[in-house]
Short mmCIF file of C-alpha atoms in Angstrom, two decimals:
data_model
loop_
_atom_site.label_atom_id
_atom_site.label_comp_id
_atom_site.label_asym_id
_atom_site.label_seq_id
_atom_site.Cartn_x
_atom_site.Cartn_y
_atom_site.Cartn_z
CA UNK A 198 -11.75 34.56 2.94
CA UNK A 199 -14.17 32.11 1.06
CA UNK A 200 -16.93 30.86 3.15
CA UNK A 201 -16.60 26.84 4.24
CA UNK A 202 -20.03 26.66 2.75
CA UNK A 203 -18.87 27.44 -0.65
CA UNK A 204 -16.35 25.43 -1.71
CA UNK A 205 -17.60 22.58 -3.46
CA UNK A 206 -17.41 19.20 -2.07
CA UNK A 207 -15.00 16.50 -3.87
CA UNK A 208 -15.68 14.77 -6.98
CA UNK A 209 -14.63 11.77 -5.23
CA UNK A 210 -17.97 9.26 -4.91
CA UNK A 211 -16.95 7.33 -1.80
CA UNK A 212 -15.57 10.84 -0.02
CA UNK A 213 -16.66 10.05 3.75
CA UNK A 214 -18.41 13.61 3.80
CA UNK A 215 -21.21 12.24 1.38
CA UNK A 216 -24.89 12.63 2.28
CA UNK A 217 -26.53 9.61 3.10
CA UNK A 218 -30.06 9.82 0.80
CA UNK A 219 -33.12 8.76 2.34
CA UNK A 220 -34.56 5.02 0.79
CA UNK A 221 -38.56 4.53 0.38
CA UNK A 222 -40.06 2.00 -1.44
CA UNK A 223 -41.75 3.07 -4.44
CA UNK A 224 -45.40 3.14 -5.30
CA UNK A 225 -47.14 3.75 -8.58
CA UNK A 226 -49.41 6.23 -9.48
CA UNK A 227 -52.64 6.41 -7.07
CA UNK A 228 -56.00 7.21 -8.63
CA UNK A 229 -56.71 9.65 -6.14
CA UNK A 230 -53.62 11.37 -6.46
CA UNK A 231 -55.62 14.44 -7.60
CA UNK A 232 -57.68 15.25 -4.77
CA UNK A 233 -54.36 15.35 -2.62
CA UNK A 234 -52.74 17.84 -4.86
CA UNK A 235 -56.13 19.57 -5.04
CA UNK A 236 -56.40 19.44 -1.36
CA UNK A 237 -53.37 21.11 -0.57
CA UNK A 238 -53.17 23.68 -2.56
CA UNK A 239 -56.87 24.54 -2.16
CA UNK A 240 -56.14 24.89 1.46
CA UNK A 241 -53.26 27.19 0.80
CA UNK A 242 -55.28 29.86 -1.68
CA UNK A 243 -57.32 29.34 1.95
CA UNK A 244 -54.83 30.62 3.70
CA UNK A 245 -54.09 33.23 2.06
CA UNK A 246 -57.16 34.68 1.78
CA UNK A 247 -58.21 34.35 5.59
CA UNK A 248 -54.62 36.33 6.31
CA UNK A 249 -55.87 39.18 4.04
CA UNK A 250 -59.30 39.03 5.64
CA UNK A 251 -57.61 39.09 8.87
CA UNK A 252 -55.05 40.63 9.31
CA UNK A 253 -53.47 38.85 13.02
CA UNK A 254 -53.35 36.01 10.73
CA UNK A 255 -50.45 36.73 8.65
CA UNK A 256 -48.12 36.26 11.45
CA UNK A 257 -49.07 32.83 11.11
CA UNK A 258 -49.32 32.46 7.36
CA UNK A 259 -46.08 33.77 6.58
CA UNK A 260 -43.95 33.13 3.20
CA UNK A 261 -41.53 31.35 5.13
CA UNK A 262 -44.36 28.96 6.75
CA UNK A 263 -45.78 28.25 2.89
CA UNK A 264 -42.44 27.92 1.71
CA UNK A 265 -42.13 24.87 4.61
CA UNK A 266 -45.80 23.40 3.73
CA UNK A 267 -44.61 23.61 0.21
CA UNK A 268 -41.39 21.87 0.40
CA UNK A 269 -42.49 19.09 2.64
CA UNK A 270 -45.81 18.28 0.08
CA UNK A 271 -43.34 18.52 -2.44
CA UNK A 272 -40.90 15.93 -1.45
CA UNK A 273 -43.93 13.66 -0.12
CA UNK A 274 -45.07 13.71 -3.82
CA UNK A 275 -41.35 13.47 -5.85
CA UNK A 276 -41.11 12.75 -9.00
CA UNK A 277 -42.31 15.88 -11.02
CA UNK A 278 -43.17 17.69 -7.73
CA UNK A 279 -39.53 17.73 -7.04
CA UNK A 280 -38.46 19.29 -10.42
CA UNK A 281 -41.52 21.76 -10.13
CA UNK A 282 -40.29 23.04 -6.57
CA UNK A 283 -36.12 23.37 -7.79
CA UNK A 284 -37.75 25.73 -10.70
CA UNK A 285 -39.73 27.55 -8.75
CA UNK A 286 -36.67 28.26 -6.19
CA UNK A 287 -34.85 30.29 -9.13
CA UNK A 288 -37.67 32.53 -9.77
CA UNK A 289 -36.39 34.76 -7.04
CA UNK A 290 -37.77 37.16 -9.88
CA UNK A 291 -41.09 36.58 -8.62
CA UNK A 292 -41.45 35.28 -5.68
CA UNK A 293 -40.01 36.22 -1.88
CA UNK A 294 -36.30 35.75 -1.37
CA UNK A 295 -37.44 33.50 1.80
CA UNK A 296 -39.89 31.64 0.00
CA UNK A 297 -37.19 30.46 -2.49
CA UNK A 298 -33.93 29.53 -0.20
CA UNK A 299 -36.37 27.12 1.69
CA UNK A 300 -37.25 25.59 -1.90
CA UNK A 301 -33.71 25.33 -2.98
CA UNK A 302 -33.86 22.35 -0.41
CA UNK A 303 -35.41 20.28 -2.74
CA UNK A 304 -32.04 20.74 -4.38
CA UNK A 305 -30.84 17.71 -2.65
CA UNK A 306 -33.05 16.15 -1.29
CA UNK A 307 -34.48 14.03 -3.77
CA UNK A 308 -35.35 10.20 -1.95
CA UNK A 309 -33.89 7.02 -3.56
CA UNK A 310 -35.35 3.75 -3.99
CA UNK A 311 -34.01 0.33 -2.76
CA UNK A 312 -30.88 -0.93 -4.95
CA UNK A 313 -33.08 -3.86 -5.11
CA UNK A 314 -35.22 -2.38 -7.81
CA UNK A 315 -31.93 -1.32 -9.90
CA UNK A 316 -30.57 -4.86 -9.57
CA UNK A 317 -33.83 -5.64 -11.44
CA UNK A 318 -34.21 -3.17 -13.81
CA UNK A 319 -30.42 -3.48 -14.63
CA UNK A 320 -30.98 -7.74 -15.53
CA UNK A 321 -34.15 -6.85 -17.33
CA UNK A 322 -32.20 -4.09 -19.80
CA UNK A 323 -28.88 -5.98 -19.89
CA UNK A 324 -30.69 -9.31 -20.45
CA UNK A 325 -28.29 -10.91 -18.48
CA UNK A 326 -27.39 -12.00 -14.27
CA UNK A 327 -26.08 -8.23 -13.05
CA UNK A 328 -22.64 -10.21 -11.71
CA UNK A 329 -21.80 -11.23 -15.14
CA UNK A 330 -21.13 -8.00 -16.06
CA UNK A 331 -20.14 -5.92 -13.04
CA UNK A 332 -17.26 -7.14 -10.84
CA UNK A 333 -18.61 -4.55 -7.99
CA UNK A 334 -22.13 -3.13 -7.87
CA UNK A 335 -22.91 -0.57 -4.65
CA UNK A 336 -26.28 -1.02 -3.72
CA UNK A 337 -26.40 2.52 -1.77
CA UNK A 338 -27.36 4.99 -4.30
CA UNK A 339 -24.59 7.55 -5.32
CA UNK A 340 -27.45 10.55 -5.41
CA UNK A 341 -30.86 10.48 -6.50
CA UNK A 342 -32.75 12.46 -8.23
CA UNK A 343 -36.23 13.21 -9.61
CA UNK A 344 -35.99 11.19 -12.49
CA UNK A 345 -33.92 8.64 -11.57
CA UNK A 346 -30.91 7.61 -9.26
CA UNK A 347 -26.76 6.61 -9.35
CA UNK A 348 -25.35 4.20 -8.35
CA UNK A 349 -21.28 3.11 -7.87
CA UNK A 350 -20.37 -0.23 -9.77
CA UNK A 351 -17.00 -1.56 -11.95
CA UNK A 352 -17.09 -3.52 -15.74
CA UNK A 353 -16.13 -7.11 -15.13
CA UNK A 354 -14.50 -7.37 -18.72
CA UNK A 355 -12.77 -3.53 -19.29
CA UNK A 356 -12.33 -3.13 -15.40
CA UNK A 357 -13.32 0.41 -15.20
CA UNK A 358 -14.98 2.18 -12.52
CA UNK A 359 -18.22 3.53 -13.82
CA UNK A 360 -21.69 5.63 -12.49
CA UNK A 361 -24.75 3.97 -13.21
CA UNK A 362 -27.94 6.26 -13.77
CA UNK A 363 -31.36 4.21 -13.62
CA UNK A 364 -34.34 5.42 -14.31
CA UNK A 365 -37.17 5.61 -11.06
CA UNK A 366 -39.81 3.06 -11.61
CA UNK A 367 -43.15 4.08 -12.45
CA UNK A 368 -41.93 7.50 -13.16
CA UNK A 369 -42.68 7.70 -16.68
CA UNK A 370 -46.47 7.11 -15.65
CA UNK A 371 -46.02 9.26 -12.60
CA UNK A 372 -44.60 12.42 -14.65
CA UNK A 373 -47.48 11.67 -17.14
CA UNK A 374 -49.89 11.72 -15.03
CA UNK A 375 -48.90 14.80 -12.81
CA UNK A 376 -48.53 16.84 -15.51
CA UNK A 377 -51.57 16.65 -17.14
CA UNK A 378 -52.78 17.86 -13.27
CA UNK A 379 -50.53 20.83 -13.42
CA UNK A 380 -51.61 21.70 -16.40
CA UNK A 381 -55.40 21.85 -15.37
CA UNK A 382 -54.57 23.54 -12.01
CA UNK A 383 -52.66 26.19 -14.34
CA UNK A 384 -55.12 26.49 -16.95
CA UNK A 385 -57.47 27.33 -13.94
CA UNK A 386 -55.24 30.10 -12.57
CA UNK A 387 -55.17 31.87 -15.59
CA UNK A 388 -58.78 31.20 -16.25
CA UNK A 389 -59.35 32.57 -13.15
CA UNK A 390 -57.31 35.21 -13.50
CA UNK A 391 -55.57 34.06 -9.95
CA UNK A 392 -52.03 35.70 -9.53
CA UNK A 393 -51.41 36.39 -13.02
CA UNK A 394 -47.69 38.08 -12.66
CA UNK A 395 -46.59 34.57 -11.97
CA UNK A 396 -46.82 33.63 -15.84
CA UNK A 397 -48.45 30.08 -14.55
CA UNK A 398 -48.31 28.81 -18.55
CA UNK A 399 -44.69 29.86 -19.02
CA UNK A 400 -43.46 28.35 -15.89
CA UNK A 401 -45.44 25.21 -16.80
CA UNK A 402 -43.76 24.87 -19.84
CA UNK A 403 -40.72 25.24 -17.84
CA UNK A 404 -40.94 22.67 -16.00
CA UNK A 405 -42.33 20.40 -19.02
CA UNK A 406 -39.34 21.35 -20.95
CA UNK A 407 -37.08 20.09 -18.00
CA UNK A 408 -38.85 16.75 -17.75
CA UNK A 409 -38.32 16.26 -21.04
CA UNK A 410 -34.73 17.39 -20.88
CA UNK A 411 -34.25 14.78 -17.92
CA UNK A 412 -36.02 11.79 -19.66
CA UNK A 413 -33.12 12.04 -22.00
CA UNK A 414 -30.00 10.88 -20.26
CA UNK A 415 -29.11 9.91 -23.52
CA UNK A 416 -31.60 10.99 -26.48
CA UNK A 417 -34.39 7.94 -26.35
CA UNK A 418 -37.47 7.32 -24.44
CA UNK A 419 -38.75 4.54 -22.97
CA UNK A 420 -42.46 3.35 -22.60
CA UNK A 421 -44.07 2.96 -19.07
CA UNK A 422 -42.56 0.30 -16.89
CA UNK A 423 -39.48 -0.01 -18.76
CA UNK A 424 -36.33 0.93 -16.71
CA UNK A 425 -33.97 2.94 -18.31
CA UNK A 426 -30.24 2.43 -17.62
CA UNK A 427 -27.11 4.89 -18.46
CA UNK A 428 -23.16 4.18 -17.48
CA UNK A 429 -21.58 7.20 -16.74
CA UNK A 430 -17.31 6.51 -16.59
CA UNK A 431 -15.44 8.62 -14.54
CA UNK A 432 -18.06 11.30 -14.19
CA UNK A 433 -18.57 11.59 -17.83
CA UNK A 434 -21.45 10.40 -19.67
CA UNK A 435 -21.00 7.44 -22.09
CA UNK A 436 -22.52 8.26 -25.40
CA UNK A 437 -23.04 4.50 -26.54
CA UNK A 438 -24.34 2.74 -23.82
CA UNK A 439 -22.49 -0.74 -22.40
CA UNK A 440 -24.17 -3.60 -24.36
CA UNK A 441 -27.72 -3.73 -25.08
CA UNK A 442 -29.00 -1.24 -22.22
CA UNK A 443 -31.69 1.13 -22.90
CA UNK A 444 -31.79 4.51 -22.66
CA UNK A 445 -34.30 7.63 -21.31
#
């Protein structure tokens, strides 16, 4: 018999079984955003060297406990951090079975950010009062994600139902930014020689390729600070987006 766990949960948006998503407000891009990436992960290579020097100390240190330090930095950080983490949890390949099922968390657990912020970044791309052209607009997001977030709403003139997907603010800046970090932290592994069965460089440009691959919910990119706005209608993406509304 198929385990409860398994069978996927209805397509149906407003199903009462739907995880509520945590809401924090966003915040762009601090300067010393560095030094708390560095700091962390400094303090893990740490870690893992005082366990090999002494030995009672890898009861402590255990994948499992990383795994936990990991995912909880991770979601603190989002944005890119998020998308690194659900790659990494696939690479059962190379790292501990343990290690990985407590990073496929990050699956879902993206945060959102206040429908407020869509409200605004919908009026600025539609150029026009949001109730003009949605009868219904849920301010709740539908999921979130590291890029960006959904939200429930209905066309005022064609009276359809439709899924909006909106860009996170600050992100493009944000993913920018914290790659060109990863990318020095990675350079310095394999510079260093650090762990080199990982393949740091290819699973960098992993998780590069993915942001790309996310930035385009629809083919176009769009500069720092511009919100980017996509109408999904029953589930399936709309090709030509609803009026003037840009597009990742």
């Amino acid at each position: 018999m198929q385990k409860q766990s398994l069978i996927p949960t209805p397509l149906n948006p407003g199903h009462k079984s739907r995880r509520s998503i945590e809401i924090v407000e966003p915040a762009p891009p601090s300067r010393w955003r560095i030094f708390a990436i560095m700091g962390f992960f400094m303090g893990e290579m740490m870690r893992s060297m005082a366990a090999r020097i002494w030995p009672p100390l890898k009861k402590r240190y255990t994948p499992l406990a990383s795994a936990q330090r990991l995912r909880s930095f991770m979601e603190k950080m989002g944005g890119l951090w998020v998308k690194a983490g659900q790659i990494v949890a696939l690479s059962r390949d190379l790292f501990e079975e343990e290690f990985c099922a407590e990073l496929t968390r990050l699956q879902d657990r993206a945060r959102g950010f206040p429908g407020s912020y869509t409200r605004r970044i919908l009026e600025e791309d539609l150029g026009r009062p949001i109730d003009e052209v949605f009868s219904f607009f849920e301010e709740e997001p539908l999921a979130a994600a590291s890029i960006g977030q959904a939200h429930r709403a209905r066309l005022r003139e064609a009276d359809i139902d439709v899924v909006i997907k909106v860009q996170r603010p600050n992100i493009a800046a944000s993913f920018g930014r914290d790659l060109r970090y990863l990318y020095i932290m990675v350079w310095m592994m394999e510079r260093g020689g650090i762990a080199t069965h990982f393949r740091w460089l290819d699973m960098y440009f992993e998780i590069e390729s993915a942001h790309l691959i996310e930035r385009g919910f629809s083919g176009t990119e769009t500069s720092p600070g511009e919100g980017a706005v996509n109408l999904l209608i029953d589930l399936t993406v709309v090709r030509q987006p609803y009026g003037g509304a840009a597009t990742l």
